[in-house]
Amino acid sequence: MSENQNLLAEQRRALILDEVRRRGGVRVNELTRKLGVSDMTVRRDLDALARQGVLEKVHGGAVPVVEASTHEPGFEAKSGLELTAKEDIARAAARLVTPGTAIALSGGTTTYALAQHLLEVPDLTVVTNSVRVADVFHAAQRTSGQRQGAATVVLTGGVRTPSDSLVGPVADQAIAALHFDLLFLGVHGISVEAGLSTPNLAEAETNRRLVHSARRVVVVADHTKWGTVGLSSFATLEQVDTLVTDAGLPAEARAEISEHLRVVVAGEPGEDDTDI
């Protein structure tokens, strides 16, 4: 069987994962017919997805990994997943930022990637409850000195979560007293029914405060977050202005989300439009 060269490995794996989640399981021979690739290619893709922990291989195919709604992976565990997608999303999201504005970045590996793209945007005030995000800006200042136009960073206090976010009453009180133009929000899961959700109850409350304090809300989330539901919902899709995601998000999901908010797909035509 000739290989389908029109699909990159990441695109194939996104389609496979969507099939697994939508149908509750798939067989190798079904995937070879659907994707037009060999058994060996499909098995390599399944191996890669299983190493990421997003599906489980079974005899002749694969099934979804069923995680408890309270399961919260640590920052290091998540940082190695969907690297290309996160980089594309970060680059597209950075184009939405206007110099001289006050922005907020929540915790998460995608907002961490975004922070690195914001280092050259002048005169920002950055509010964050992410230790990792704050470290990006502080490390840049240590390396290059206090250059003109460098960001002013406000790091909330609070209790540290496995994803290196600061949450709890101290963080909530600090955020409630602030107002920012634009919030970039990383999420554990996103769905029409549950909205935005997280497995951490304290983080859910801190995220609610972030959403309440922002004039506009931008969710930065790769396609694997679609359909995932954590223990606690903290915002509806109607409270979000824009979702910046990657090309792995299926067309059906894009259409469904677009009924509630604007969807920007990183790397596709129209992403450069900064009117959010």
Short mmCIF file of N, CA and C in Angstrom, two decimals, residues 6-91:
data_model
loop_
_atom_site.label_atom_id
_atom_site.label_comp_id
_atom_site.label_asym_id
_atom_site.label_seq_id
_atom_site.Cartn_x
_atom_site.Cartn_y
_atom_site.Cartn_z
N ASN A 6 0.13 13.19 1.96
CA ASN A 6 -0.53 14.47 2.16
C ASN A 6 -0.75 14.79 3.63
N LEU A 7 -0.65 13.79 4.49
CA LEU A 7 -0.84 13.99 5.91
C LEU A 7 0.49 13.89 6.65
N LEU A 8 0.82 14.90 7.44
CA LEU A 8 1.98 14.83 8.29
C LEU A 8 1.68 13.90 9.47
N ALA A 9 2.74 13.43 10.12
CA ALA A 9 2.55 12.49 11.24
C ALA A 9 1.65 13.08 12.31
N GLU A 10 1.85 14.36 12.65
CA GLU A 10 1.04 14.97 13.70
C GLU A 10 -0.42 15.06 13.29
N GLN A 11 -0.68 15.35 12.00
CA GLN A 11 -2.06 15.41 11.52
C GLN A 11 -2.71 14.04 11.57
N ARG A 12 -1.97 13.00 11.16
CA ARG A 12 -2.49 11.64 11.23
C ARG A 12 -2.85 11.27 12.66
N ARG A 13 -1.93 11.59 13.58
CA ARG A 13 -2.16 11.21 14.97
C ARG A 13 -3.31 11.96 15.59
N ALA A 14 -3.51 13.21 15.16
CA ALA A 14 -4.67 13.97 15.64
C ALA A 14 -5.97 13.32 15.16
N LEU A 15 -5.99 12.87 13.90
CA LEU A 15 -7.17 12.20 13.36
C LEU A 15 -7.42 10.88 14.08
N ILE A 16 -6.34 10.14 14.35
CA ILE A 16 -6.48 8.87 15.06
C ILE A 16 -7.04 9.09 16.45
N LEU A 17 -6.50 10.07 17.16
CA LEU A 17 -6.96 10.35 18.52
C LEU A 17 -8.43 10.78 18.52
N ASP A 18 -8.81 11.58 17.53
CA ASP A 18 -10.21 12.00 17.44
C ASP A 18 -11.12 10.80 17.21
N GLU A 19 -10.71 9.87 16.35
CA GLU A 19 -11.50 8.67 16.11
C GLU A 19 -11.65 7.83 17.37
N VAL A 20 -10.54 7.69 18.11
CA VAL A 20 -10.56 6.89 19.34
C VAL A 20 -11.52 7.51 20.35
N ARG A 21 -11.44 8.83 20.53
CA ARG A 21 -12.29 9.49 21.52
C ARG A 21 -13.75 9.51 21.09
N ARG A 22 -13.98 9.72 19.80
CA ARG A 22 -15.36 9.84 19.31
C ARG A 22 -16.07 8.50 19.32
N ARG A 23 -15.34 7.43 18.95
CA ARG A 23 -15.97 6.12 18.81
C ARG A 23 -15.73 5.20 20.00
N GLY A 24 -14.81 5.60 20.88
CA GLY A 24 -14.52 4.76 22.04
C GLY A 24 -13.54 3.65 21.75
N GLY A 25 -12.94 3.66 20.56
CA GLY A 25 -11.96 2.65 20.20
C GLY A 25 -11.91 2.46 18.70
N VAL A 26 -10.75 2.06 18.19
CA VAL A 26 -10.59 1.80 16.76
C VAL A 26 -9.69 0.60 16.56
N ARG A 27 -9.80 -0.01 15.37
CA ARG A 27 -8.93 -1.13 15.00
C ARG A 27 -7.90 -0.65 13.99
N VAL A 28 -6.75 -1.30 13.98
CA VAL A 28 -5.66 -0.92 13.08
C VAL A 28 -6.11 -0.98 11.63
N ASN A 29 -6.80 -2.06 11.26
CA ASN A 29 -7.19 -2.21 9.84
C ASN A 29 -8.18 -1.12 9.41
N GLU A 30 -9.00 -0.63 10.34
CA GLU A 30 -9.90 0.47 10.01
C GLU A 30 -9.11 1.76 9.74
N LEU A 31 -8.08 1.99 10.55
CA LEU A 31 -7.27 3.20 10.39
C LEU A 31 -6.45 3.16 9.10
N THR A 32 -5.96 2.00 8.73
CA THR A 32 -5.17 1.92 7.49
C THR A 32 -6.03 2.27 6.28
N ARG A 33 -7.30 1.82 6.29
CA ARG A 33 -8.20 2.15 5.17
C ARG A 33 -8.57 3.64 5.19
N LYS A 34 -8.85 4.16 6.37
CA LYS A 34 -9.30 5.55 6.48
C LYS A 34 -8.19 6.53 6.11
N LEU A 35 -6.96 6.22 6.54
CA LEU A 35 -5.84 7.14 6.34
C LEU A 35 -5.03 6.86 5.09
N GLY A 36 -5.21 5.67 4.51
CA GLY A 36 -4.46 5.32 3.31
C GLY A 36 -2.98 5.11 3.57
N VAL A 37 -2.67 4.51 4.73
CA VAL A 37 -1.27 4.23 5.07
C VAL A 37 -1.13 2.76 5.46
N SER A 38 0.08 2.33 5.70
CA SER A 38 0.34 0.93 6.01
C SER A 38 0.05 0.62 7.47
N ASP A 39 -0.08 -0.69 7.78
CA ASP A 39 -0.25 -1.14 9.17
C ASP A 39 0.91 -0.66 10.03
N MET A 40 2.11 -0.71 9.49
CA MET A 40 3.29 -0.33 10.27
C MET A 40 3.23 1.15 10.66
N THR A 41 2.79 1.99 9.72
CA THR A 41 2.67 3.42 10.02
C THR A 41 1.65 3.66 11.12
N VAL A 42 0.50 3.01 11.02
CA VAL A 42 -0.55 3.16 12.04
C VAL A 42 -0.03 2.69 13.39
N ARG A 43 0.67 1.57 13.43
CA ARG A 43 1.16 1.05 14.71
C ARG A 43 2.20 2.00 15.31
N ARG A 44 3.03 2.61 14.46
CA ARG A 44 3.98 3.60 14.97
C ARG A 44 3.25 4.80 15.56
N ASP A 45 2.18 5.22 14.87
CA ASP A 45 1.39 6.34 15.39
C ASP A 45 0.75 5.98 16.73
N LEU A 46 0.22 4.78 16.82
CA LEU A 46 -0.39 4.35 18.08
C LEU A 46 0.64 4.26 19.20
N ASP A 47 1.84 3.79 18.86
CA ASP A 47 2.92 3.74 19.86
C ASP A 47 3.23 5.14 20.37
N ALA A 48 3.31 6.10 19.44
CA ALA A 48 3.63 7.48 19.83
C ALA A 48 2.54 8.07 20.72
N LEU A 49 1.28 7.83 20.37
CA LEU A 49 0.16 8.36 21.16
C LEU A 49 0.09 7.68 22.52
N ALA A 50 0.41 6.40 22.55
CA ALA A 50 0.41 5.69 23.84
C ALA A 50 1.51 6.22 24.75
N ARG A 51 2.68 6.56 24.19
CA ARG A 51 3.76 7.13 25.01
C ARG A 51 3.35 8.48 25.58
N GLN A 52 2.51 9.23 24.84
CA GLN A 52 2.02 10.51 25.33
C GLN A 52 0.94 10.34 26.40
N GLY A 53 0.44 9.12 26.52
CA GLY A 53 -0.56 8.86 27.54
C GLY A 53 -1.98 9.25 27.16
N VAL A 54 -2.24 9.46 25.86
CA VAL A 54 -3.56 9.93 25.45
C VAL A 54 -4.46 8.81 24.93
N LEU A 55 -3.89 7.61 24.72
CA LEU A 55 -4.71 6.44 24.41
C LEU A 55 -3.99 5.19 24.92
N GLU A 56 -4.71 4.08 24.90
CA GLU A 56 -4.14 2.81 25.37
C GLU A 56 -4.20 1.80 24.23
N LYS A 57 -3.08 1.19 23.93
CA LYS A 57 -3.06 0.17 22.88
C LYS A 57 -3.68 -1.13 23.41
N VAL A 58 -4.50 -1.74 22.59
CA VAL A 58 -5.05 -3.05 22.90
C VAL A 58 -4.81 -3.94 21.69
N HIS A 59 -5.10 -5.23 21.83
CA HIS A 59 -4.86 -6.15 20.73
C HIS A 59 -5.66 -5.73 19.50
N GLY A 60 -4.95 -5.38 18.43
CA GLY A 60 -5.60 -5.04 17.16
C GLY A 60 -6.05 -3.60 17.03
N GLY A 61 -5.77 -2.76 18.05
CA GLY A 61 -6.23 -1.38 17.94
C GLY A 61 -5.90 -0.54 19.17
N ALA A 62 -6.80 0.37 19.52
CA ALA A 62 -6.55 1.28 20.63
C ALA A 62 -7.88 1.75 21.21
N VAL A 63 -7.86 2.13 22.50
CA VAL A 63 -9.02 2.66 23.19
C VAL A 63 -8.60 3.91 23.95
N PRO A 64 -9.56 4.76 24.36
CA PRO A 64 -9.18 5.97 25.10
C PRO A 64 -8.62 5.64 26.47
N VAL A 65 -7.79 6.52 26.97
CA VAL A 65 -7.35 6.45 28.36
C VAL A 65 -8.40 7.14 29.21
N VAL A 66 -8.94 6.42 30.16
CA VAL A 66 -9.96 7.00 31.04
C VAL A 66 -9.27 7.50 32.29
N GLU A 67 -9.21 8.83 32.43
CA GLU A 67 -8.58 9.45 33.59
C GLU A 67 -9.65 9.94 34.55
N ALA A 68 -9.35 9.90 35.82
CA ALA A 68 -10.25 10.49 36.80
C ALA A 68 -10.34 11.98 36.57
N SER A 69 -11.52 12.55 36.84
CA SER A 69 -11.70 13.99 36.62
C SER A 69 -10.84 14.82 37.56
N THR A 70 -10.28 14.16 38.60
CA THR A 70 -9.42 14.87 39.55
C THR A 70 -7.94 14.72 39.22
N HIS A 71 -7.61 13.96 38.16
CA HIS A 71 -6.20 13.74 37.83
C HIS A 71 -5.58 15.02 37.26
N GLU A 72 -4.47 15.45 37.84
CA GLU A 72 -3.80 16.68 37.40
C GLU A 72 -2.33 16.38 37.11
N PRO A 73 -1.94 16.25 35.84
CA PRO A 73 -0.54 16.01 35.50
C PRO A 73 0.33 17.20 35.90
N GLY A 74 1.59 16.94 36.25
CA GLY A 74 2.51 18.01 36.59
C GLY A 74 2.99 18.75 35.36
N PHE A 75 3.66 19.88 35.58
CA PHE A 75 4.14 20.71 34.47
C PHE A 75 5.10 19.93 33.58
N GLU A 76 6.03 19.19 34.17
CA GLU A 76 7.01 18.46 33.37
C GLU A 76 6.35 17.40 32.51
N ALA A 77 5.32 16.73 33.07
CA ALA A 77 4.64 15.69 32.31
C ALA A 77 3.93 16.27 31.10
N LYS A 78 3.37 17.47 31.24
CA LYS A 78 2.62 18.08 30.14
C LYS A 78 3.52 18.81 29.15
N SER A 79 4.69 19.22 29.59
CA SER A 79 5.53 20.08 28.74
C SER A 79 6.06 19.37 27.50
N GLY A 80 6.11 18.04 27.52
CA GLY A 80 6.61 17.31 26.36
C GLY A 80 5.55 16.94 25.35
N LEU A 81 4.29 17.29 25.61
CA LEU A 81 3.18 16.90 24.73
C LEU A 81 2.84 18.02 23.74
N GLU A 82 2.56 17.63 22.50
CA GLU A 82 2.06 18.56 21.48
C GLU A 82 2.93 19.80 21.33
N LEU A 83 4.26 19.59 21.27
CA LEU A 83 5.18 20.72 21.25
C LEU A 83 4.98 21.62 20.04
N THR A 84 4.82 21.02 18.87
CA THR A 84 4.64 21.83 17.66
C THR A 84 3.35 22.63 17.72
N ALA A 85 2.28 21.98 18.19
CA ALA A 85 0.99 22.67 18.30
C ALA A 85 1.08 23.85 19.27
N LYS A 86 1.72 23.64 20.40
CA LYS A 86 1.83 24.70 21.39
C LYS A 86 2.66 25.87 20.86
N GLU A 87 3.70 25.58 20.14
CA GLU A 87 4.53 26.63 19.56
C GLU A 87 3.74 27.43 18.52
N ASP A 88 2.98 26.74 17.68
CA ASP A 88 2.16 27.43 16.68
C ASP A 88 1.11 28.31 17.36
N ILE A 89 0.47 27.78 18.39
CA ILE A 89 -0.55 28.53 19.12
C ILE A 89 0.06 29.75 19.78
N ALA A 90 1.22 29.58 20.40
CA ALA A 90 1.89 30.70 21.08
C ALA A 90 2.23 31.81 20.11
N ARG A 91 2.72 31.43 18.93
CA ARG A 91 3.10 32.43 17.93
C ARG A 91 1.87 33.21 17.45
#
